[in-house]
Short mmCIF file of C-alpha atoms in Angstrom, two decimals:
data_model
loop_
_atom_site.label_atom_id
_atom_site.label_comp_id
_atom_site.label_asym_id
_atom_site.label_seq_id
_atom_site.Cartn_x
_atom_site.Cartn_y
_atom_site.Cartn_z
CA MET A 1 -35.13 -11.47 -13.73
CA LEU A 2 -35.43 -7.95 -15.29
CA GLN A 3 -33.53 -6.98 -18.39
CA VAL A 4 -33.41 -3.17 -20.19
CA ARG A 5 -31.92 -3.39 -23.27
CA HIS A 6 -31.10 -0.55 -26.03
CA LEU A 7 -28.21 0.71 -27.68
CA LEU A 8 -26.82 4.31 -27.58
CA VAL A 9 -23.37 6.15 -28.26
CA LEU A 10 -22.14 7.59 -25.44
CA THR A 11 -20.71 10.86 -26.33
CA GLY A 12 -19.75 12.37 -22.79
CA LEU A 13 -20.92 10.30 -19.64
CA VAL A 14 -19.39 11.51 -16.66
CA TRP A 15 -20.64 10.99 -13.32
CA GLY A 16 -18.73 11.87 -9.72
CA GLY A 17 -15.81 12.96 -11.79
CA VAL A 18 -15.38 9.42 -13.46
CA SER A 19 -15.41 9.67 -17.20
CA PHE A 20 -16.41 6.97 -19.99
CA SER A 21 -16.44 9.24 -22.86
CA TYR A 22 -16.86 7.90 -26.21
CA ALA A 23 -17.54 4.57 -25.09
CA GLN A 24 -20.49 2.45 -27.02
CA VAL A 25 -23.00 1.79 -24.57
CA SER A 26 -25.47 -0.97 -24.33
CA SER A 27 -27.79 -0.64 -21.42
CA GLU A 28 -28.09 -4.32 -20.90
CA THR A 29 -27.58 -4.51 -16.97
CA VAL A 30 -28.94 -7.61 -15.68
CA ILE A 31 -30.56 -6.89 -12.30
CA SER A 32 -30.46 -10.55 -10.73
CA THR A 33 -32.48 -11.97 -7.84
CA ASP A 34 -31.35 -15.10 -8.66
CA PRO A 35 -29.42 -16.31 -5.35
CA ASN A 36 -26.91 -18.18 -7.28
CA VAL A 37 -25.91 -15.43 -9.38
CA LEU A 38 -23.58 -13.72 -6.89
CA ALA A 39 -21.87 -14.75 -3.57
CA ALA A 40 -19.36 -13.35 -1.40
CA ASP A 41 -18.13 -13.80 2.06
CA SER A 42 -20.42 -16.81 2.39
CA GLN A 43 -23.43 -14.48 1.91
CA ILE A 44 -25.77 -13.95 -1.01
CA VAL A 45 -25.27 -10.74 -2.77
CA PRO A 46 -27.94 -9.70 -5.07
CA GLY A 47 -27.14 -7.10 -7.51
CA ALA A 48 -26.30 -6.21 -11.11
CA VAL A 49 -24.09 -7.91 -13.63
CA LEU A 50 -22.58 -5.60 -15.99
CA ARG A 51 -21.60 -6.52 -19.57
CA ILE A 52 -18.13 -5.38 -20.84
CA ASN A 53 -17.75 -6.59 -24.38
CA ASN A 54 -18.17 -10.57 -24.11
CA ASP A 55 -17.37 -10.46 -20.32
CA ALA A 56 -19.42 -9.42 -17.52
CA LEU A 57 -18.65 -7.57 -13.99
CA THR A 58 -20.70 -8.24 -11.22
CA SER A 59 -21.68 -6.37 -8.14
CA ALA A 60 -19.98 -8.83 -6.10
CA GLN A 61 -16.89 -8.20 -7.42
CA VAL A 62 -17.14 -4.58 -6.97
CA ILE A 63 -18.35 -4.37 -3.32
CA THR A 64 -16.07 -7.18 -1.99
CA GLN A 65 -12.73 -5.53 -2.85
CA PRO A 66 -11.07 -5.22 0.51
CA GLY A 67 -10.32 -1.36 0.45
CA LEU A 68 -13.64 -0.41 -0.84
CA ARG A 69 -15.55 -3.16 1.49
CA ALA A 70 -13.90 -1.35 4.83
CA ASN A 71 -15.27 1.77 3.86
CA LEU A 72 -18.71 0.57 2.84
CA GLU A 73 -18.71 -0.95 6.26
CA GLN A 74 -17.99 1.99 8.00
CA TRP A 75 -20.61 3.95 6.18
CA ALA A 76 -23.30 1.17 6.49
CA GLY A 77 -22.87 1.41 10.18
CA GLU A 78 -23.06 5.18 10.63
CA LEU A 79 -25.44 6.38 7.88
CA ASP A 80 -29.00 5.94 6.69
CA ARG A 81 -29.84 4.66 3.48
CA GLN A 82 -30.00 7.73 1.62
CA GLN A 83 -26.86 8.98 3.00
CA PHE A 84 -24.98 5.84 2.37
CA LEU A 85 -26.03 5.82 -1.28
CA ALA A 86 -25.13 9.36 -1.58
CA ARG A 87 -21.70 8.65 -0.04
CA ALA A 88 -20.81 5.30 -1.63
CA GLU A 89 -21.69 6.48 -5.01
CA MET A 90 -18.39 8.00 -5.71
CA ALA A 91 -16.22 5.25 -4.18
CA VAL A 92 -18.12 2.47 -6.02
CA ALA A 93 -17.92 4.29 -9.40
CA LYS A 94 -14.20 4.46 -9.10
CA GLU A 95 -14.22 0.67 -8.41
CA VAL A 96 -16.14 0.06 -11.44
CA ARG A 97 -13.91 2.37 -13.44
CA ASP A 98 -10.67 0.59 -12.59
CA GLN A 99 -12.07 -2.94 -12.97
CA ILE A 100 -13.69 -1.84 -16.24
CA PHE A 101 -10.29 -0.51 -17.50
CA ASP A 102 -8.32 -3.70 -16.09
CA LEU A 103 -10.83 -6.21 -17.91
CA LEU A 104 -10.50 -3.81 -21.30
CA LEU A 105 -6.84 -4.23 -21.30
CA TYR A 106 -6.82 -8.02 -20.15
CA GLN A 107 -9.58 -8.47 -23.16
CA HIS A 108 -7.05 -6.64 -25.59
CA ALA A 109 -3.82 -8.18 -24.41
CA ILE A 110 -5.05 -11.73 -24.69
CA LYS A 111 -6.63 -11.40 -28.11
CA ASP A 112 -2.86 -10.36 -29.12
CA LEU A 113 -0.97 -12.71 -27.34
CA GLU A 114 -3.18 -15.52 -28.23
CA LYS A 115 -1.76 -15.16 -31.76
CA HIS A 116 1.60 -16.75 -30.39
CA ASP A 117 1.71 -20.51 -31.18
CA ASP A 118 3.29 -21.42 -27.59
CA PHE A 119 0.91 -18.66 -25.57
CA GLU A 120 -1.68 -21.10 -23.95
CA LYS A 121 1.10 -23.53 -23.26
CA VAL A 122 3.44 -20.90 -21.31
CA ILE A 123 0.28 -19.83 -19.39
CA GLU A 124 -0.87 -23.15 -18.35
CA LYS A 125 2.77 -24.08 -17.16
CA GLU A 126 2.93 -20.72 -15.09
CA LEU A 127 -0.54 -21.07 -14.04
CA ALA A 128 0.08 -24.83 -12.59
CA GLU A 129 3.21 -23.22 -10.67
CA ALA A 130 1.26 -20.55 -9.14
CA ARG A 131 -1.56 -22.95 -8.23
CA LYS A 132 1.36 -25.09 -6.21
CA ARG A 133 2.51 -22.09 -4.68
CA LEU A 134 -0.97 -20.95 -3.47
CA ILE A 135 -1.99 -23.89 -2.02
CA GLY A 136 1.53 -24.23 -0.34
CA SER A 137 0.70 -21.09 1.19
CA TYR A 138 -1.80 -22.91 3.22
CA ASN A 139 0.38 -25.69 4.34
CA GLY A 140 0.12 -27.43 1.01
CA ILE A 141 -3.66 -28.55 1.89
CA GLU A 142 -6.13 -27.66 -1.02
CA ALA A 143 -8.88 -28.21 1.23
CA GLN A 144 -7.66 -25.35 3.91
CA ALA A 145 -6.80 -22.99 0.88
CA GLN A 146 -10.41 -23.25 -0.26
CA GLU A 147 -11.83 -22.90 3.38
CA GLU A 148 -9.62 -20.07 4.12
CA LEU A 149 -10.14 -18.21 0.87
CA ALA A 150 -13.89 -18.84 0.83
CA LYS A 151 -13.68 -16.73 4.22
CA LYS A 152 -12.33 -13.67 2.69
CA GLY A 153 -15.10 -14.06 -0.53
CA SER A 154 -12.67 -15.67 -2.99
CA SER A 155 -11.65 -19.35 -3.96
CA LEU A 156 -8.66 -20.94 -5.83
CA GLU A 157 -10.33 -20.49 -9.29
CA LYS A 158 -10.85 -16.52 -8.41
CA GLU A 159 -7.30 -16.15 -7.35
CA LEU A 160 -5.84 -18.24 -10.13
CA GLU A 161 -7.99 -16.19 -13.04
CA ALA A 162 -6.64 -12.95 -10.99
CA ILE A 163 -2.98 -14.35 -11.30
CA LYS A 164 -3.62 -15.22 -15.16
CA ARG A 165 -5.00 -11.65 -15.86
CA ARG A 166 -1.71 -9.96 -14.11
CA MET A 167 0.37 -12.48 -16.23
CA VAL A 168 -1.26 -11.83 -19.50
CA VAL A 169 -1.35 -7.94 -19.23
CA GLN A 170 2.71 -8.06 -17.98
CA SER A 171 3.50 -10.58 -20.98
CA TYR A 172 1.47 -7.98 -23.23
CA ARG A 173 3.75 -4.99 -21.65
CA GLU A 174 7.04 -6.87 -22.23
CA THR A 175 6.05 -7.96 -25.74
CA TYR A 176 4.44 -4.93 -27.24
CA PHE A 177 5.80 -1.99 -25.24
CA MET A 178 9.06 -2.52 -23.16
CA PRO A 179 11.42 -3.63 -25.95
CA THR A 180 10.79 -0.78 -28.28
CA GLN A 181 11.35 2.01 -25.49
CA ASP A 182 14.94 3.35 -25.94
CA ILE A 183 16.04 5.77 -23.20
CA THR A 184 18.70 8.37 -24.14
CA ARG A 185 20.98 9.73 -21.53
CA GLY A 186 19.78 13.41 -22.53
CA GLN A 187 16.20 11.93 -21.23
CA MET A 188 17.61 10.81 -18.06
CA MET A 189 19.46 14.02 -17.41
CA GLN A 190 16.16 16.08 -18.06
CA TYR A 191 14.24 14.14 -15.73
CA TYR A 192 17.30 14.30 -13.02
CA ARG A 193 17.31 18.20 -13.28
CA ARG A 194 13.58 18.18 -13.28
CA HIS A 195 13.40 16.01 -9.98
CA LEU A 196 16.74 16.85 -8.40
CA GLU A 197 14.82 18.37 -5.21
CA ASP A 198 12.00 16.08 -4.83
CA GLN A 199 13.50 12.75 -5.66
CA PHE A 200 17.34 12.95 -5.30
CA GLN A 201 17.98 14.18 -2.08
CA GLN A 202 18.73 11.90 0.79
CA LYS A 203 18.40 13.11 4.03
CA ALA A 204 20.53 12.28 7.08
CA GLU A 205 20.09 9.00 9.08
CA ILE A 206 21.15 7.93 12.25
CA GLN A 207 20.98 4.67 14.47
CA PHE A 208 21.95 4.24 17.82
CA GLN A 209 21.62 2.24 21.03
CA MET A 210 20.43 4.18 24.36
CA ILE A 211 20.59 3.96 27.87
CA GLU A 212 17.43 6.20 28.99
CA ILE A 213 17.18 6.89 32.65
CA LEU A 214 13.94 8.72 34.03
CA ALA A 215 14.01 10.84 37.10
CA ALA A 216 10.23 9.88 37.77
CA ARG A 217 11.08 6.32 38.23
CA PHE A 218 13.34 7.56 41.59
CA LEU A 219 9.84 8.96 43.07
CA GLU A 220 8.57 6.99 46.04
CA GLU A 221 5.38 5.41 45.65
CA THR A 222 3.40 8.07 47.50
CA GLU A 223 5.09 10.87 45.64
CA ARG A 224 4.20 9.94 41.93
CA THR A 225 0.69 11.37 41.91
CA SER A 226 1.47 15.12 42.60
CA PRO A 227 5.19 15.36 43.61
CA SER A 228 6.44 18.82 44.88
CA ALA A 229 9.50 20.66 43.32
CA GLU A 230 11.86 19.49 46.05
CA GLN A 231 10.79 15.56 45.45
CA ARG A 232 11.09 16.10 41.57
CA ALA A 233 14.65 17.66 42.45
CA ALA A 234 15.85 14.83 44.53
CA ALA A 235 14.28 11.84 41.96
CA LYS A 236 16.44 13.90 39.35
CA GLU A 237 19.74 13.90 41.45
CA LYS A 238 19.20 10.06 42.04
CA ALA A 239 18.68 9.79 38.27
CA ARG A 240 22.29 11.63 37.77
CA GLN A 241 23.93 9.25 40.27
CA ALA A 242 22.39 6.32 38.38
CA ALA A 243 23.96 7.80 34.95
CA ALA A 244 27.12 8.22 36.62
CA GLU A 245 27.05 4.93 37.41
CA ALA A 246 26.05 3.61 34.20
CA TRP A 247 28.84 5.78 32.43
CA ALA A 248 31.36 4.43 34.81
CA LYS A 249 30.47 1.00 33.71
CA LEU A 250 30.94 1.57 30.23
CA GLN A 251 34.30 3.20 30.76
CA SER A 252 35.51 0.07 32.62
CA GLY A 253 34.65 -1.82 29.62
CA THR A 254 30.97 -3.48 30.22
CA GLU A 255 28.97 -4.16 27.04
CA PHE A 256 26.59 -1.47 26.15
CA ALA A 257 23.95 -3.91 25.66
CA GLU A 258 24.73 -5.07 29.55
CA VAL A 259 24.46 -1.42 30.95
CA VAL A 260 21.06 -1.13 29.20
CA LYS A 261 19.77 -3.98 30.79
CA GLU A 262 20.64 -2.94 34.36
CA TYR A 263 20.07 0.87 33.90
CA SER A 264 17.85 1.78 31.11
CA GLN A 265 14.22 2.61 31.65
CA GLY A 266 13.53 3.59 27.66
CA PHE A 267 10.82 1.90 25.97
CA ARG A 268 13.72 0.09 23.60
CA LYS A 269 15.46 -1.75 26.53
CA ASP A 270 14.13 -5.05 25.71
CA SER A 271 16.03 -4.70 22.34
CA ASP A 272 19.53 -3.75 23.90
CA GLY A 273 18.41 -0.03 23.54
CA LEU A 274 18.62 -0.21 19.97
CA TRP A 275 16.37 2.51 17.97
CA ARG A 276 15.63 1.72 14.21
CA PRO A 277 17.32 4.12 11.60
CA ILE A 278 15.44 7.47 11.66
CA GLN A 279 16.03 10.95 10.24
CA PRO A 280 17.32 13.01 12.98
CA ASP A 281 14.55 15.82 12.17
CA ALA A 282 12.02 13.05 12.64
CA LEU A 283 12.84 12.42 16.54
CA GLN A 284 10.77 13.92 19.19
CA ASP A 285 12.48 17.06 20.43
CA GLN A 286 13.87 15.26 23.98
CA TYR A 287 15.82 13.05 21.67
CA LYS A 288 17.06 15.40 19.33
CA PRO A 289 20.07 16.44 21.26
CA VAL A 290 21.55 12.53 20.95
CA ALA A 291 21.71 13.02 17.39
CA GLU A 292 23.36 16.32 17.58
CA VAL A 293 25.95 14.92 19.68
CA LEU A 294 26.63 12.11 17.55
CA ALA A 295 26.41 13.37 14.19
CA GLY A 296 29.46 12.92 12.41
CA ARG A 297 31.05 10.63 14.70
CA ALA A 298 32.67 7.33 14.21
CA ALA A 299 30.28 4.03 14.59
CA GLY A 300 30.81 3.01 18.15
CA GLU A 301 31.76 6.14 19.97
CA LEU A 302 29.62 7.30 23.08
CA SER A 303 27.49 10.73 23.71
CA GLY A 304 28.44 10.95 27.37
CA ILE A 305 26.08 11.92 29.69
CA LEU A 306 23.36 14.18 28.27
CA GLU A 307 20.91 15.95 30.36
CA GLY A 308 17.21 16.25 29.47
CA GLU A 309 14.90 18.19 31.52
CA ASP A 310 13.32 15.09 33.38
CA ARG A 311 15.70 12.34 32.11
CA PHE A 312 19.54 11.52 31.44
CA PHE A 313 20.62 9.63 28.39
CA ILE A 314 24.12 7.76 27.26
CA ALA A 315 24.06 6.97 23.43
CA LYS A 316 26.35 4.71 21.19
CA LEU A 317 26.27 5.47 17.85
CA VAL A 318 25.75 2.47 15.47
CA SER A 319 25.50 4.44 12.10
CA TYR A 320 25.40 7.79 10.53
CA LYS A 321 24.39 8.71 6.84
CA GLU A 322 25.24 12.33 5.86
CA ALA A 323 22.37 14.11 4.17
CA ARG A 324 23.52 14.28 0.59
CA THR A 325 22.54 14.86 -3.30
CA ILE A 326 22.45 11.58 -5.00
CA PRO A 327 24.76 11.96 -8.02
CA PHE A 328 23.26 11.23 -11.67
CA PRO A 329 25.45 8.14 -12.01
CA GLU A 330 23.87 6.64 -9.03
CA ALA A 331 20.73 7.44 -10.07
CA GLN A 332 20.35 6.65 -13.76
CA TYR A 333 19.06 3.10 -13.19
CA THR A 334 15.82 4.24 -10.97
CA ILE A 335 15.74 7.55 -13.57
CA ALA A 336 15.27 4.94 -16.43
CA GLU A 337 12.79 2.98 -14.59
CA GLU A 338 10.57 6.27 -13.51
CA ILE A 339 10.76 7.09 -17.51
CA ARG A 340 9.32 3.95 -18.30
CA LYS A 341 6.62 4.16 -15.93
CA GLU A 342 5.77 7.31 -17.22
CA GLN A 343 5.82 5.94 -21.07
CA TRP A 344 3.91 3.39 -20.19
CA THR A 345 1.16 5.37 -18.30
CA ARG A 346 0.69 7.60 -21.45
CA HIS A 347 0.48 4.84 -23.69
CA ILE A 348 -2.05 2.79 -21.69
CA GLY A 349 -3.96 5.88 -21.22
CA LYS A 350 -4.30 6.28 -24.95
CA LEU A 351 -5.06 2.41 -25.36
CA TYR A 352 -7.72 2.69 -22.84
CA MET A 353 -9.70 5.68 -24.83
CA ASP A 354 -9.14 3.57 -27.88
CA LEU A 355 -10.64 0.64 -26.14
CA LEU A 356 -13.34 2.48 -24.61
CA ALA A 357 -14.22 4.24 -28.14
CA LYS A 358 -14.42 0.50 -29.58
CA ALA A 359 -16.20 -1.39 -26.27
CA THR A 360 -19.65 -2.16 -25.53
CA LEU A 361 -20.89 -1.35 -22.05
CA GLY A 362 -23.78 -2.06 -20.16
CA ASP A 363 -25.52 0.71 -18.30
CA ILE A 364 -22.84 1.88 -16.21
CA GLU A 365 -24.47 4.02 -14.02
CA LYS A 366 -27.57 1.82 -13.36
CA PHE A 367 -24.88 -0.59 -12.36
CA VAL A 368 -23.35 1.83 -9.85
CA ARG A 369 -26.35 2.44 -8.32
CA GLU A 370 -27.77 -1.10 -8.06
CA SER A 371 -24.38 -2.31 -6.64
CA CYS A 372 -24.63 0.52 -4.04
CA ILE A 373 -27.91 -0.60 -3.11
CA SER A 374 -26.52 -4.14 -2.96
CA ALA A 375 -23.84 -3.25 -0.81
CA TYR A 376 -26.25 -1.51 1.72
CA ASP A 377 -28.71 -4.36 1.85
CA LEU A 378 -25.94 -7.01 2.41
CA LEU A 379 -24.21 -5.15 4.86
CA LYS A 380 -27.48 -4.26 7.34
CA ALA A 381 -28.73 -8.06 6.92
CA GLN A 382 -25.12 -9.07 8.11
CA LYS A 383 -25.57 -6.55 11.23
CA LYS A 384 -28.98 -8.70 12.26
#
């Protein structure tokens, strides 16, 4: 095991656009070859351990994050070693930055919350409940939970530690930040006016059932490869006749879903022809006439027979919502939440800078480099 130690004051470390300005840095980064130090996905992950005050961040914690891991696997399969290291550095650096910030906030939050007499009891109780829920999601069998989590490079202990950290940070936010934030009507009105066009315009939305009759389905088997104009015309005429029969059944009182089953050839046939709610502008061009005909009608009304280039439609309106501007009274709750998020983001940004200024961190650049190397070696070893 190799250890490199010296202290310096970092006044502007930036690499790949990731800044750790003003943090106190100790380049005490441990490069570990001990097979017991790092493990994930049932594979040994040799790599670095980065000091963050009195805690540590490991290469395994960084490179096994699902989103990052997927990218690393792709790059390891496509690139040689040097290309991989150059490509991975930015992504790994961003993950390291995020995890450092998360850990610094957790350290700060738990130090403050531990001043409350009942804090430990509350946390223990909540974690016990979380453990029950977690095991319950694996049929209530602890061994199964451990086995399935191990396949993901995790464990009950790791999952509960992550839950604890989220609980602590949320509790800190509720205890020290949210109760003090009064939001005035004036602030909300300013936000509403500033975001009127990008947040408070509700587009039209339509839902319908549809019978879709395709002319191509009426071509003979021998005609389908390259039908002549006459054959296409004859097939469309047969489709027209089928549409007329379907319409007659609807007019006689047959349920729409029953006519769908008998006549429709559209891709939603097995769902009684029911389409999900959709914005009319998002429909493919061939279906836009359906929305145009049904817009503004009462639910349950029929479109009549609509003719397309190579098909016929009959649609039934389920619901239609007009485009509208969401009025201020209706938007107030959402606005208040958005303002609180903005305030929290500003607060947490300043807090992070303060925490970084006081933090003792290991050699981050070296840690990122060693984590990239570890990722490449691990992924190549798994391919063999």
